[in-house]
Short mmCIF file of N, CA and C in Angstrom, two decimals:
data_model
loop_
_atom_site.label_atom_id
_atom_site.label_comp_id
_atom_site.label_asym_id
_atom_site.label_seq_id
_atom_site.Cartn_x
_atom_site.Cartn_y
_atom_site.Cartn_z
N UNK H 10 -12.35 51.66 -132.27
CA UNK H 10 -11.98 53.02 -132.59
C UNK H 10 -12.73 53.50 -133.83
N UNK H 11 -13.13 54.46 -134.02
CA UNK H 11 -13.85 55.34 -135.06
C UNK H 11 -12.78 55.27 -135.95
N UNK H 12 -13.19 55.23 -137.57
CA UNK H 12 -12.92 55.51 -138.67
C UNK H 12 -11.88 56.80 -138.80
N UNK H 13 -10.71 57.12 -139.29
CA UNK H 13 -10.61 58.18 -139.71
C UNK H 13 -10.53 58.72 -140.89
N UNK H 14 -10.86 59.95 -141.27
CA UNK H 14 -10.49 60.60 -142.97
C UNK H 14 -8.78 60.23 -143.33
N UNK H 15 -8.56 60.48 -144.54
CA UNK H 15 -7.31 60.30 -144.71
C UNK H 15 -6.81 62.09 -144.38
N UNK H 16 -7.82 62.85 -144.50
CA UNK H 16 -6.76 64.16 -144.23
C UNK H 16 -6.84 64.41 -142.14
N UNK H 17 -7.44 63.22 -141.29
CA UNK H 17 -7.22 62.94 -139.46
C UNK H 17 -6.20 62.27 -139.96
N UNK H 18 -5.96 61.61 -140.77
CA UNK H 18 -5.06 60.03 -140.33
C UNK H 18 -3.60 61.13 -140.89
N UNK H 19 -3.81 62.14 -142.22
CA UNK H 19 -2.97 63.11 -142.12
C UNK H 19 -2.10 63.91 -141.27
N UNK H 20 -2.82 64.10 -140.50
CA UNK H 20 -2.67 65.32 -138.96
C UNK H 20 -1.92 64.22 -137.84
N UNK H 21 -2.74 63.07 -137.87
CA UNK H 21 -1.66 62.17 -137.21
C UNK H 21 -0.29 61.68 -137.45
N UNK H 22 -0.17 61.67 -138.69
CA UNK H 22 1.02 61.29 -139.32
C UNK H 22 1.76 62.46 -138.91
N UNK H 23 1.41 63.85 -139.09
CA UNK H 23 2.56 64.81 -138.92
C UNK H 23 2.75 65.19 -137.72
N UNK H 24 2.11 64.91 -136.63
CA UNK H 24 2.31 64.80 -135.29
C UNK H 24 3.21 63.91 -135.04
N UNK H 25 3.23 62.40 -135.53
CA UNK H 25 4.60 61.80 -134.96
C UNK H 25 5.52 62.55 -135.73
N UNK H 26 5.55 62.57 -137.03
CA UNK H 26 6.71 63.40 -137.74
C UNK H 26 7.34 64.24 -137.15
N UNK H 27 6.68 65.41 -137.15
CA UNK H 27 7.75 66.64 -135.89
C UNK H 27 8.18 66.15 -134.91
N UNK H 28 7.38 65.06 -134.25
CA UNK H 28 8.56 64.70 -132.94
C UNK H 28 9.72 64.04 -133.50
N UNK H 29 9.23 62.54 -134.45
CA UNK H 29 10.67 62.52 -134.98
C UNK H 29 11.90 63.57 -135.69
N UNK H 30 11.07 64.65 -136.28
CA UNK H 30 11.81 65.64 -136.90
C UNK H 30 12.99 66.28 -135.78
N UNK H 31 11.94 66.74 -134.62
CA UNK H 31 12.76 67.51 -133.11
C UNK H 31 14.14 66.61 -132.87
N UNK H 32 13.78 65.16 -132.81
CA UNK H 32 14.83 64.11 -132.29
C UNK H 32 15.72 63.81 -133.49
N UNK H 33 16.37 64.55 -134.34
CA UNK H 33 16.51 64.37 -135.63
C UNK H 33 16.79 62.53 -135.85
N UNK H 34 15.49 62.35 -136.12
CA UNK H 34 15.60 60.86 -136.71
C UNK H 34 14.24 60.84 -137.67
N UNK H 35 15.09 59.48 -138.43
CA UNK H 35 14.28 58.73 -139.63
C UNK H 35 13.83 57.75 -138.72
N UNK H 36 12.46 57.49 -139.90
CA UNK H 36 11.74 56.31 -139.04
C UNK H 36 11.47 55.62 -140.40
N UNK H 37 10.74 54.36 -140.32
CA UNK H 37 10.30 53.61 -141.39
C UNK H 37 9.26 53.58 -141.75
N UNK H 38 9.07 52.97 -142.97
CA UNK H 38 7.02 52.64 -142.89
C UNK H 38 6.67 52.09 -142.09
N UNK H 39 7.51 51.02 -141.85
CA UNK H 39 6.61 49.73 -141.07
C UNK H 39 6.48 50.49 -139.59
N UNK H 40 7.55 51.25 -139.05
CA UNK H 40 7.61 51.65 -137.94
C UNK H 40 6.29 53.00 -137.67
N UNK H 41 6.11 53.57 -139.06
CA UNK H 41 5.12 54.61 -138.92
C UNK H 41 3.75 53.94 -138.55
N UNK H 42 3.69 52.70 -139.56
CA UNK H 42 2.47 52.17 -140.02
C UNK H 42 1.81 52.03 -138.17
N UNK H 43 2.86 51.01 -137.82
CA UNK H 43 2.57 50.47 -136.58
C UNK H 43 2.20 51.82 -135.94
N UNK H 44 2.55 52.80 -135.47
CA UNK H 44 2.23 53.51 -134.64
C UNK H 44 1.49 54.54 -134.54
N UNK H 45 0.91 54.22 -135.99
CA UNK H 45 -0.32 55.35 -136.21
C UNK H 45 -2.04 53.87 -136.88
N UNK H 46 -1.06 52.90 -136.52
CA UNK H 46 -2.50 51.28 -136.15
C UNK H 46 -3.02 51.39 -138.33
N UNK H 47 -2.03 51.52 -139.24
CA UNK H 47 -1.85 51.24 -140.91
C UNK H 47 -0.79 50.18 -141.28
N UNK H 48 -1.07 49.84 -142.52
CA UNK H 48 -0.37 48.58 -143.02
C UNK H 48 0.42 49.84 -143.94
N UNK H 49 2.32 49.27 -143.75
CA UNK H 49 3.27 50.31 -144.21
C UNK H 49 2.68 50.74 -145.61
N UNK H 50 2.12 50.21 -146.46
CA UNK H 50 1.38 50.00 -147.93
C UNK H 50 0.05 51.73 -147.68
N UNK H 51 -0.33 51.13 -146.54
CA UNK H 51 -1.60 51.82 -146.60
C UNK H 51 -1.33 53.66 -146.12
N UNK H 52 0.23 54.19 -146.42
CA UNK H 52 0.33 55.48 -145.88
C UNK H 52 0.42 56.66 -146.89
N UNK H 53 0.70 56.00 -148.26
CA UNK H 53 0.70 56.82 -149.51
C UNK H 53 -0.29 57.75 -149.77
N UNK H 54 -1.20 57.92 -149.19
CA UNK H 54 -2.27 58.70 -150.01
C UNK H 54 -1.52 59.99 -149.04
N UNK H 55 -1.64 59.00 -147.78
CA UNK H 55 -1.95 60.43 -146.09
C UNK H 55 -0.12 61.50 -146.46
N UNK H 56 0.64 60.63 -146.53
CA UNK H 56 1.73 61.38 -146.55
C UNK H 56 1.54 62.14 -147.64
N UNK H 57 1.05 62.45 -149.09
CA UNK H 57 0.68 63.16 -149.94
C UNK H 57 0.03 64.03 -149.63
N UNK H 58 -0.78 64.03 -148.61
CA UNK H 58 -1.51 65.13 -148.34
C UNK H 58 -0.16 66.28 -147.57
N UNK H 59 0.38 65.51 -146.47
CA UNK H 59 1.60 66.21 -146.24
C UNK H 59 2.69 66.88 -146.74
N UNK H 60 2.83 66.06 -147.82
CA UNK H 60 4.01 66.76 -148.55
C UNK H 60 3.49 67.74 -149.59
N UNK H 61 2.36 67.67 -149.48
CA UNK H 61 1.60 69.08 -151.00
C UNK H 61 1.28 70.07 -149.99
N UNK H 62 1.09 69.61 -148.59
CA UNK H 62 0.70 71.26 -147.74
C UNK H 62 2.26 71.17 -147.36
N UNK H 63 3.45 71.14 -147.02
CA UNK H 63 4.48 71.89 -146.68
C UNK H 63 5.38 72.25 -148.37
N UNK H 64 4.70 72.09 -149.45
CA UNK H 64 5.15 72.27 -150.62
C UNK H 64 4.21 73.63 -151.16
N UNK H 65 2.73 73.64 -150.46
CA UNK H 65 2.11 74.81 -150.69
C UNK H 65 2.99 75.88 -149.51
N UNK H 66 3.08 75.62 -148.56
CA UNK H 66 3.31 76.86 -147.11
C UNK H 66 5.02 77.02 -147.38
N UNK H 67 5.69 76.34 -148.24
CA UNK H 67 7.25 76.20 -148.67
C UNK H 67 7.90 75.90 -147.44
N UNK H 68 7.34 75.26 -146.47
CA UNK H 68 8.32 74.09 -145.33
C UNK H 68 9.24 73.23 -146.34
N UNK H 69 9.87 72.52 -145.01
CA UNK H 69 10.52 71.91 -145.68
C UNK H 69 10.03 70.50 -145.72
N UNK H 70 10.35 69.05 -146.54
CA UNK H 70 9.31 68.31 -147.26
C UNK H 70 9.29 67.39 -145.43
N UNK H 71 8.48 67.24 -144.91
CA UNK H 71 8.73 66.58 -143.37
C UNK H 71 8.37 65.18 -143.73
N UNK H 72 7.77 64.62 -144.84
CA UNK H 72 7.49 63.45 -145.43
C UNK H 72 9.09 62.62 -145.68
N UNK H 73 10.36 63.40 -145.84
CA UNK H 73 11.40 62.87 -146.47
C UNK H 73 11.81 61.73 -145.30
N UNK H 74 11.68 61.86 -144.05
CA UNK H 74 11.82 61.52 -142.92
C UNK H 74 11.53 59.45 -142.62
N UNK H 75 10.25 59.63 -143.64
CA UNK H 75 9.62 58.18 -143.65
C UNK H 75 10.56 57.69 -145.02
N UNK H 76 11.00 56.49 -144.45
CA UNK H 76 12.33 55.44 -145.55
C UNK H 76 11.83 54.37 -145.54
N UNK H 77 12.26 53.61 -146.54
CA UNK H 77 12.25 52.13 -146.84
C UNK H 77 13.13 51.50 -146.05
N UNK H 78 13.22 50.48 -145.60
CA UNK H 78 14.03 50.03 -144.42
C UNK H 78 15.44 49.39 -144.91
N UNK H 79 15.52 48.31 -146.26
CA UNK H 79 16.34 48.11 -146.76
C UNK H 79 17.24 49.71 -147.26
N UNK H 80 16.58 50.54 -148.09
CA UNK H 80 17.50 51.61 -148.81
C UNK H 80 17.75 52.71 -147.80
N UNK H 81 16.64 52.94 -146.72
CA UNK H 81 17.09 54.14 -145.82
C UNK H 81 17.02 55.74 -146.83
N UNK H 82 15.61 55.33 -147.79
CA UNK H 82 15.74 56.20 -148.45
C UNK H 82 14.11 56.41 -148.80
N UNK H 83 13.49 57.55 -148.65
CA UNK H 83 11.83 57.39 -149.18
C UNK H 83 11.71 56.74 -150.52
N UNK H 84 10.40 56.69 -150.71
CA UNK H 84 9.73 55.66 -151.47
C UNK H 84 9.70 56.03 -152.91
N UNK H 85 9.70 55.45 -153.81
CA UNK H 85 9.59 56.08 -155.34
C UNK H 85 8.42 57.00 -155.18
N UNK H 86 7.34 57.08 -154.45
CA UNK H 86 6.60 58.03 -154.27
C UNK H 86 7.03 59.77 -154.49
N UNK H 87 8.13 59.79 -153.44
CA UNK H 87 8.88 61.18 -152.91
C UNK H 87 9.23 61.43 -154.19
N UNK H 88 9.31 63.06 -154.58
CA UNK H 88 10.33 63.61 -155.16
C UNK H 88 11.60 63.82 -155.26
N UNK H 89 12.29 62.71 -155.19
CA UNK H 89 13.50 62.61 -154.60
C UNK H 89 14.94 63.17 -155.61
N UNK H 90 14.20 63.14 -157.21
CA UNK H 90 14.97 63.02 -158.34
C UNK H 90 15.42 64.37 -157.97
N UNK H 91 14.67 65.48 -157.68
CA UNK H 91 14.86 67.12 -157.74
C UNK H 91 15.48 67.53 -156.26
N UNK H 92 15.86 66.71 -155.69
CA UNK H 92 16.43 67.12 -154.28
C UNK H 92 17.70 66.53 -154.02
N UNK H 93 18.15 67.41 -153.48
CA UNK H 93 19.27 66.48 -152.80
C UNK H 93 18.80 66.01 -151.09
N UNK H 94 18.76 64.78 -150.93
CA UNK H 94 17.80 63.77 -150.38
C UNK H 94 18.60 64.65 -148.04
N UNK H 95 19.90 64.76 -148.73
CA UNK H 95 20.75 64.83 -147.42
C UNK H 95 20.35 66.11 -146.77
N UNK H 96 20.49 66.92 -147.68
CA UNK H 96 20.35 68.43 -147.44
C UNK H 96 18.75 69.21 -146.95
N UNK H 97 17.83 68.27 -147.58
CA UNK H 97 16.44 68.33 -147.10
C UNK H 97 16.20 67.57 -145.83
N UNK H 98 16.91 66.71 -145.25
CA UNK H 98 16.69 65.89 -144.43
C UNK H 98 17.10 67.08 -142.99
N UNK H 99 18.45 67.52 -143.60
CA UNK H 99 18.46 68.83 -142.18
C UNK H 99 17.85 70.19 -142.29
N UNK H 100 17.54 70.23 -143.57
CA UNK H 100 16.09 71.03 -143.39
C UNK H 100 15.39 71.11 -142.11
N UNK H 101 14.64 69.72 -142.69
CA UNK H 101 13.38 68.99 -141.61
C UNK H 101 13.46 69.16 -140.28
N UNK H 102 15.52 68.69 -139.71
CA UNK H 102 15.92 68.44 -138.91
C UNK H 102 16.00 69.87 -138.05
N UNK H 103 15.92 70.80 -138.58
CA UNK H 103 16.39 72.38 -138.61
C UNK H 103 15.30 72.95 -138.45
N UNK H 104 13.95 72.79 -139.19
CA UNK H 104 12.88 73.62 -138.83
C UNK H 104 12.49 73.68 -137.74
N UNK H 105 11.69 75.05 -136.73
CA UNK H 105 11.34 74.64 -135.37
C UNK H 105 9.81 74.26 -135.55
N UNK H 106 9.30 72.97 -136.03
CA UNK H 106 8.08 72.33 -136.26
C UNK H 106 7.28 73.18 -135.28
N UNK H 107 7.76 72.83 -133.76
CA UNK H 107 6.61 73.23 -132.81
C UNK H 107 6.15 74.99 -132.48
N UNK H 108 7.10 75.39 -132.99
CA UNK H 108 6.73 76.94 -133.20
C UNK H 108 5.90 77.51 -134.30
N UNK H 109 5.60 76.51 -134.88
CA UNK H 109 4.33 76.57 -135.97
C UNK H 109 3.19 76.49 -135.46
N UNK H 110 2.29 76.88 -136.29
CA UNK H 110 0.65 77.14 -135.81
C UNK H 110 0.36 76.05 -135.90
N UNK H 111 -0.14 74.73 -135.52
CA UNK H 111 -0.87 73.93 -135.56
C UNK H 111 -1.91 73.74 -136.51
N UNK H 112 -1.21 72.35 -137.67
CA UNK H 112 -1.78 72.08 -138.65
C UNK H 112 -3.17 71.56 -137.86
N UNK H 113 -4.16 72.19 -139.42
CA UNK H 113 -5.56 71.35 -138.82
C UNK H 113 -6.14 70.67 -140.04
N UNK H 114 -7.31 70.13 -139.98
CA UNK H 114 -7.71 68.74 -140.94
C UNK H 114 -8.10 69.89 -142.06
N UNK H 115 -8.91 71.34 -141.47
CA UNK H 115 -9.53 71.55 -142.69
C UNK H 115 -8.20 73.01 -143.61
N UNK H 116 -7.30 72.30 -143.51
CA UNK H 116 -5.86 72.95 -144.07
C UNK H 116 -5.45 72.04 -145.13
N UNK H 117 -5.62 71.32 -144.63
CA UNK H 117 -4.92 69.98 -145.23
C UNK H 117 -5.95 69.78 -146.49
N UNK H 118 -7.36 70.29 -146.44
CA UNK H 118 -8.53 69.58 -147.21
C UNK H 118 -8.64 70.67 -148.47
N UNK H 119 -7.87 71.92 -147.62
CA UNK H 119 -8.01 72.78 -148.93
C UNK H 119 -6.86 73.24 -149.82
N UNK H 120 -5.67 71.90 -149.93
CA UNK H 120 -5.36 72.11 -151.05
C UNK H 120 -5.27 70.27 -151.57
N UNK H 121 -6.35 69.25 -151.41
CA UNK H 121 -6.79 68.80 -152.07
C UNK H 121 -7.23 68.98 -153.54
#
């Protein structure tokens, strides 16, 4: 398989996301990692790109979704201190993802 950028491997990540978002469920790293072919370690950069474009467009954070498996809670990464963790989660659960315009790579690159 070809290489991807971290702002493709981006666009992939938020493609499983909204489906998990639609099915209102949490998923894990390890469970993301696996199914987008990353080591759970290796998703920090890509989900950053995600959570600064639905923090620029004021969505709601669709990153909150990915948990640590022991806490069932995102990663010290997330902004978690300024949220209430429950209430954003049915946000996510609440937005209609697929009635959105279709994120693209070079969206994602311009607020790098």
């Amino acid at each position: 398989m070809p290489e991807m950028t971290t702002y493709e491997r981006a666009l992939q990540i938020y493609q499983v996301l909204i489906g998990f978002a639609y099915q209102r469920q949490n998923l894990t790293y390890t469970t993301l990692g696996k199914l987008v072919g990353l080591p759970p370690h290796g998703l920090a950069m890509h989900l950053d790109h995600l959570l600064r474009y639905c923090k620029n467009q004021a969505l709601p954070p669709i990153t909150i979704l990915v948990v640590r498996q022991a806490e069932g809670t995102p990663s010290t990464g997330f902004p978690s201190a300024t949220m209430d963790l429950d209430q954003e989660r049915e946000r996510v659960f609440d937005y209609p993802w697929f009635r959105q315009k279709p994120l693209t790579v070079e969206e994602l690159k311009l607020l790098s």
